[in-house]
Amino acid sequence: MREILGRRRRLLSRRDNDRPEMLGAALTFATAWQWPVLPGVAPDSQGRARCACPDPECTVPGAHPFDPGLLAATTDERMVRWWWTNRPTAPIILATGGMAPCAVSLPALAASRALAALDHMGMRLGPVIASSTRWALLVKPYSMEQLGELLYAKDFVPGSLRFHGEGGYLALPPSETGQGPICWERAPLPGSAEPWVPDVEAVVDAVVEALTRTGVSAPEL
């Protein structure tokens, strides 16, 4: 009996140790920054596929909403606590747009070179989220009409740029996904209020110029 109780305590302790980092991050996003979040579908724990969702060809394994769906995203503290108390290692998914930031993402190698060029240009950036394959630059919320006008006015926009606006989503740090960890390439200041983010026009203009200057083709990924 002592052995069983001891094993149970170890398991509960291990679960509790897993919980604070994810729950704390989710609460910061939802309650301190007012970013609506929800738990994502986890990577497949059985190793049969990279994602636990029913789609065997899932392109964002473990990094998307499934149950609950995206419309359930909330800033409500009680709901966030309930989700991550019951699913302590679930990825944190941001519902982009509305009152939350949107994002512009591009392949990791191109993003790395673009950020170096933007730093050289003196461009001020907000938080940047990195995965093994893509980096996402957070920007102020924008409408589809605003984005359409911006892209229409440009002679060239790399096809590898993706736009996460109203109705979109992003996995937030410190989530673990089927493609590896999600982390901050440029982290918000610790303990700060809601992070500052630039306008989408400034970011798209600067990224396109940086990619052109550095000769990065930014292949489709």
GROMACS .gro file of C-alpha atoms in nm:
model
  221
    1MET     CA    1   0.000   0.000   0.000
    2ARG     CA    2   0.284   0.239   0.086
    3GLU     CA    3   0.445   0.162  -0.250
    4ILE     CA    4   0.118   0.238  -0.434
    5LEU     CA    5   0.065   0.561  -0.241
    6GLY     CA    6   0.424   0.664  -0.302
    7ARG     CA    7   0.389   0.598  -0.674
    8ARG     CA    8   0.066   0.798  -0.682
    9ARG     CA    9   0.233   1.092  -0.507
   10ARG     CA   10   0.519   1.083  -0.758
   11LEU     CA   11   0.277   1.080  -1.048
   12LEU     CA   12   0.075   1.367  -0.903
   13SER     CA   13   0.394   1.559  -0.829
   14ARG     CA   14   0.515   1.508  -1.184
   15ARG     CA   15   0.179   1.628  -1.317
   16ASP     CA   16   0.187   1.932  -1.088
   17ASN     CA   17   0.539   2.011  -1.206
   18ASP     CA   18   0.417   2.004  -1.566
   19ARG     CA   19   0.119   2.228  -1.494
   20PRO     CA   20   0.251   2.563  -1.367
   21GLU     CA   21   0.455   2.660  -1.672
   22MET     CA   22   0.175   2.606  -1.923
   23LEU     CA   23  -0.104   2.727  -1.695
   24GLY     CA   24   0.097   3.032  -1.592
   25ALA     CA   25   0.171   3.122  -1.952
   26ALA     CA   26  -0.193   3.072  -2.056
   27LEU     CA   27  -0.312   3.293  -1.770
   28THR     CA   28  -0.064   3.566  -1.863
   29PHE     CA   29  -0.186   3.568  -2.223
   30ALA     CA   30  -0.554   3.557  -2.131
   31THR     CA   31  -0.587   3.769  -1.818
   32ALA     CA   32  -0.289   4.005  -1.822
   33TRP     CA   33  -0.273   4.068  -2.198
   34GLN     CA   34  -0.636   3.991  -2.288
   35TRP     CA   35  -0.538   3.754  -2.569
   36PRO     CA   36  -0.807   3.488  -2.623
   37VAL     CA   37  -0.656   3.140  -2.597
   38LEU     CA   38  -0.765   2.778  -2.592
   39PRO     CA   39  -0.589   2.441  -2.563
   40GLY     CA   40  -0.466   2.286  -2.885
   41VAL     CA   41  -0.470   1.923  -2.985
   42ALA     CA   42  -0.158   1.756  -2.850
   43PRO     CA   43   0.102   1.560  -3.045
   44ASP     CA   44   0.007   1.192  -3.072
   45SER     CA   45   0.120   1.031  -2.747
   46GLN     CA   46   0.124   0.684  -2.910
   47GLY     CA   47   0.367   0.793  -3.178
   48ARG     CA   48   0.148   0.668  -3.463
   49ALA     CA   49   0.140   1.012  -3.620
   50ARG     CA   50   0.268   1.358  -3.540
   51CYS     CA   51  -0.076   1.484  -3.436
   52ALA     CA   52  -0.353   1.342  -3.221
   53CYS     CA   53  -0.626   1.479  -3.452
   54PRO     CA   54  -0.800   1.247  -3.701
   55ASP     CA   55  -0.622   1.396  -4.005
   56PRO     CA   56  -0.325   1.169  -4.096
   57GLU     CA   57  -0.182   1.447  -4.315
   58CYS     CA   58  -0.217   1.729  -4.062
   59THR     CA   59   0.012   2.015  -4.168
   60VAL     CA   60   0.039   2.174  -3.821
   61PRO     CA   61   0.063   1.868  -3.595
   62GLY     CA   62  -0.025   1.942  -3.235
   63ALA     CA   63  -0.043   2.315  -3.307
   64HIS     CA   64  -0.410   2.377  -3.384
   65PRO     CA   65  -0.751   2.376  -3.215
   66PHE     CA   66  -0.961   2.061  -3.231
   67ASP     CA   67  -1.177   2.004  -2.923
   68PRO     CA   68  -1.281   2.268  -2.827
   69GLY     CA   69  -1.293   2.456  -3.156
   70LEU     CA   70  -1.141   2.796  -3.225
   71LEU     CA   71  -1.460   2.984  -3.136
   72ALA     CA   72  -1.416   2.870  -2.775
   73ALA     CA   73  -1.105   3.089  -2.731
   74THR     CA   74  -1.146   3.308  -2.425
   75THR     CA   75  -0.979   3.544  -2.179
   76ASP     CA   76  -1.187   3.410  -1.890
   77GLU     CA   77  -0.957   3.308  -1.604
   78ARG     CA   78  -1.181   3.033  -1.471
   79MET     CA   79  -1.210   2.867  -1.810
   80VAL     CA   80  -0.837   2.888  -1.874
   81ARG     CA   81  -0.764   2.738  -1.532
   82TRP     CA   82  -1.010   2.457  -1.592
   83TRP     CA   83  -0.864   2.373  -1.933
   84TRP     CA   84  -0.501   2.358  -1.824
   85THR     CA   85  -0.578   2.191  -1.492
   86ASN     CA   86  -0.735   1.905  -1.686
   87ARG     CA   87  -0.489   1.920  -1.978
   88PRO     CA   88  -0.169   2.052  -1.819
   89THR     CA   89   0.058   1.994  -2.119
   90ALA     CA   90  -0.184   2.108  -2.391
   91PRO     CA   91  -0.038   2.356  -2.644
   92ILE     CA   92  -0.157   2.715  -2.600
   93ILE     CA   93  -0.339   2.839  -2.909
   94LEU     CA   94  -0.395   3.210  -2.973
   95ALA     CA   95  -0.705   3.311  -3.168
   96THR     CA   96  -0.561   3.590  -3.383
   97GLY     CA   97  -0.749   3.905  -3.479
   98GLY     CA   98  -1.021   4.099  -3.307
   99MET     CA   99  -0.860   4.243  -2.995
  100ALA     CA  100  -0.565   4.004  -3.016
  101PRO     CA  101  -0.253   4.046  -3.229
  102CYS     CA  102  -0.237   3.912  -3.580
  103ALA     CA  103   0.084   3.778  -3.733
  104VAL     CA  104   0.294   3.754  -4.048
  105SER     CA  105   0.492   3.431  -4.076
  106LEU     CA  106   0.761   3.301  -4.311
  107PRO     CA  107   1.002   3.007  -4.331
  108ALA     CA  108   1.257   2.996  -4.049
  109LEU     CA  109   1.573   3.047  -4.257
  110ALA     CA  110   1.427   3.338  -4.450
  111ALA     CA  111   1.290   3.484  -4.127
  112SER     CA  112   1.628   3.465  -3.956
  113ARG     CA  113   1.797   3.655  -4.239
  114ALA     CA  114   1.509   3.902  -4.267
  115LEU     CA  115   1.526   3.982  -3.895
  116ALA     CA  116   1.900   4.044  -3.918
  117ALA     CA  117   1.836   4.285  -4.207
  118LEU     CA  118   1.555   4.457  -4.017
  119ASP     CA  119   1.781   4.505  -3.716
  120HIS     CA  120   2.041   4.661  -3.945
  121MET     CA  121   1.773   4.893  -4.082
  122GLY     CA  122   1.674   4.997  -3.731
  123MET     CA  123   1.323   4.851  -3.764
  124ARG     CA  124   1.142   4.813  -3.431
  125LEU     CA  125   0.978   4.474  -3.399
  126GLY     CA  126   0.742   4.326  -3.146
  127PRO     CA  127   0.750   3.968  -3.021
  128VAL     CA  128   0.857   3.699  -3.268
  129ILE     CA  129   0.746   3.337  -3.226
  130ALA     CA  130   0.968   3.058  -3.359
  131SER     CA  131   0.911   2.696  -3.448
  132SER     CA  132   1.150   2.464  -3.628
  133THR     CA  133   0.997   2.550  -3.965
  134ARG     CA  134   0.843   2.900  -3.943
  135TRP     CA  135   0.876   3.224  -3.750
  136ALA     CA  136   0.579   3.454  -3.687
  137LEU     CA  137   0.608   3.831  -3.634
  138LEU     CA  138   0.321   3.962  -3.423
  139VAL     CA  139   0.146   4.271  -3.557
  140LYS     CA  140  -0.154   4.487  -3.468
  141PRO     CA  141  -0.496   4.348  -3.562
  142TYR     CA  142  -0.593   4.413  -3.923
  143SER     CA  143  -0.899   4.351  -4.139
  144MET     CA  144  -0.906   4.140  -4.453
  145GLU     CA  145  -0.987   4.456  -4.651
  146GLN     CA  146  -0.680   4.629  -4.508
  147LEU     CA  147  -0.461   4.330  -4.592
  148GLY     CA  148  -0.606   4.303  -4.943
  149GLU     CA  149  -0.532   4.668  -5.018
  150LEU     CA  150  -0.179   4.630  -4.882
  151LEU     CA  151  -0.099   4.328  -5.097
  152TYR     CA  152  -0.268   4.471  -5.406
  153ALA     CA  153  -0.046   4.779  -5.391
  154LYS     CA  154   0.273   4.570  -5.401
  155ASP     CA  155   0.451   4.460  -5.717
  156PHE     CA  156   0.576   4.144  -5.549
  157VAL     CA  157   0.499   3.953  -5.230
  158PRO     CA  158   0.681   3.623  -5.158
  159GLY     CA  159   0.439   3.334  -5.179
  160SER     CA  160   0.583   3.189  -4.860
  161LEU     CA  161   0.445   3.473  -4.647
  162ARG     CA  162   0.141   3.370  -4.448
  163PHE     CA  163  -0.103   3.600  -4.273
  164HIS     CA  164  -0.274   3.503  -3.949
  165GLY     CA  165  -0.566   3.740  -3.915
  166GLU     CA  166  -0.928   3.727  -3.801
  167GLY     CA  167  -1.034   3.363  -3.774
  168GLY     CA  168  -0.673   3.242  -3.765
  169TYR     CA  169  -0.458   3.096  -3.491
  170LEU     CA  170  -0.100   3.050  -3.370
  171ALA     CA  171   0.063   2.823  -3.115
  172LEU     CA  172   0.224   3.025  -2.837
  173PRO     CA  173   0.532   2.949  -2.623
  174PRO     CA  174   0.607   2.732  -2.436
  175SER     CA  175   0.393   2.483  -2.629
  176GLU     CA  176   0.523   2.147  -2.746
  177THR     CA  177   0.391   2.040  -3.087
  178GLY     CA  178   0.441   1.755  -3.331
  179GLN     CA  179   0.713   1.962  -3.500
  180GLY     CA  180   0.892   2.043  -3.177
  181PRO     CA  181   0.882   2.327  -2.924
  182ILE     CA  182   0.737   2.674  -2.982
  183CYS     CA  183   0.959   2.945  -2.835
  184TRP     CA  184   1.021   3.318  -2.836
  185GLU     CA  185   1.279   3.435  -3.088
  186ARG     CA  186   1.207   3.788  -2.962
  187ALA     CA  187   1.039   3.764  -2.624
  188PRO     CA  188   0.812   4.026  -2.464
  189LEU     CA  189   0.966   4.203  -2.168
  190PRO     CA  190   0.901   3.993  -1.857
  191GLY     CA  191   0.635   4.131  -1.629
  192SER     CA  192   0.529   4.391  -1.884
  193ALA     CA  193   0.178   4.489  -1.980
  194GLU     CA  194   0.041   4.374  -2.315
  195PRO     CA  195   0.341   4.373  -2.553
  196TRP     CA  196   0.378   4.645  -2.813
  197VAL     CA  197   0.336   4.524  -3.173
  198PRO     CA  198   0.389   4.714  -3.502
  199ASP     CA  199   0.143   4.778  -3.783
  200VAL     CA  200   0.111   4.509  -4.047
  201GLU     CA  201   0.199   4.758  -4.325
  202ALA     CA  202   0.535   4.837  -4.168
  203VAL     CA  203   0.620   4.470  -4.117
  204VAL     CA  204   0.520   4.356  -4.465
  205ASP     CA  205   0.704   4.645  -4.630
  206ALA     CA  206   1.017   4.581  -4.425
  207VAL     CA  207   1.012   4.203  -4.465
  208VAL     CA  208   0.967   4.218  -4.842
  209GLU     CA  209   1.248   4.473  -4.869
  210ALA     CA  210   1.473   4.264  -4.643
  211LEU     CA  211   1.411   3.947  -4.841
  212THR     CA  212   1.487   4.134  -5.163
  213ARG     CA  213   1.807   4.284  -5.022
  214THR     CA  214   1.939   3.957  -4.885
  215GLY     CA  215   1.849   3.762  -5.196
  216VAL     CA  216   1.645   3.509  -5.000
  217SER     CA  217   1.390   3.346  -5.224
  218ALA     CA  218   1.185   3.226  -4.924
  219PRO     CA  219   1.061   2.903  -5.085
  220GLU     CA  220   0.709   2.780  -5.027
  221LEU     CA  221   0.686   2.589  -4.700
   0.00000   0.00000   0.00000
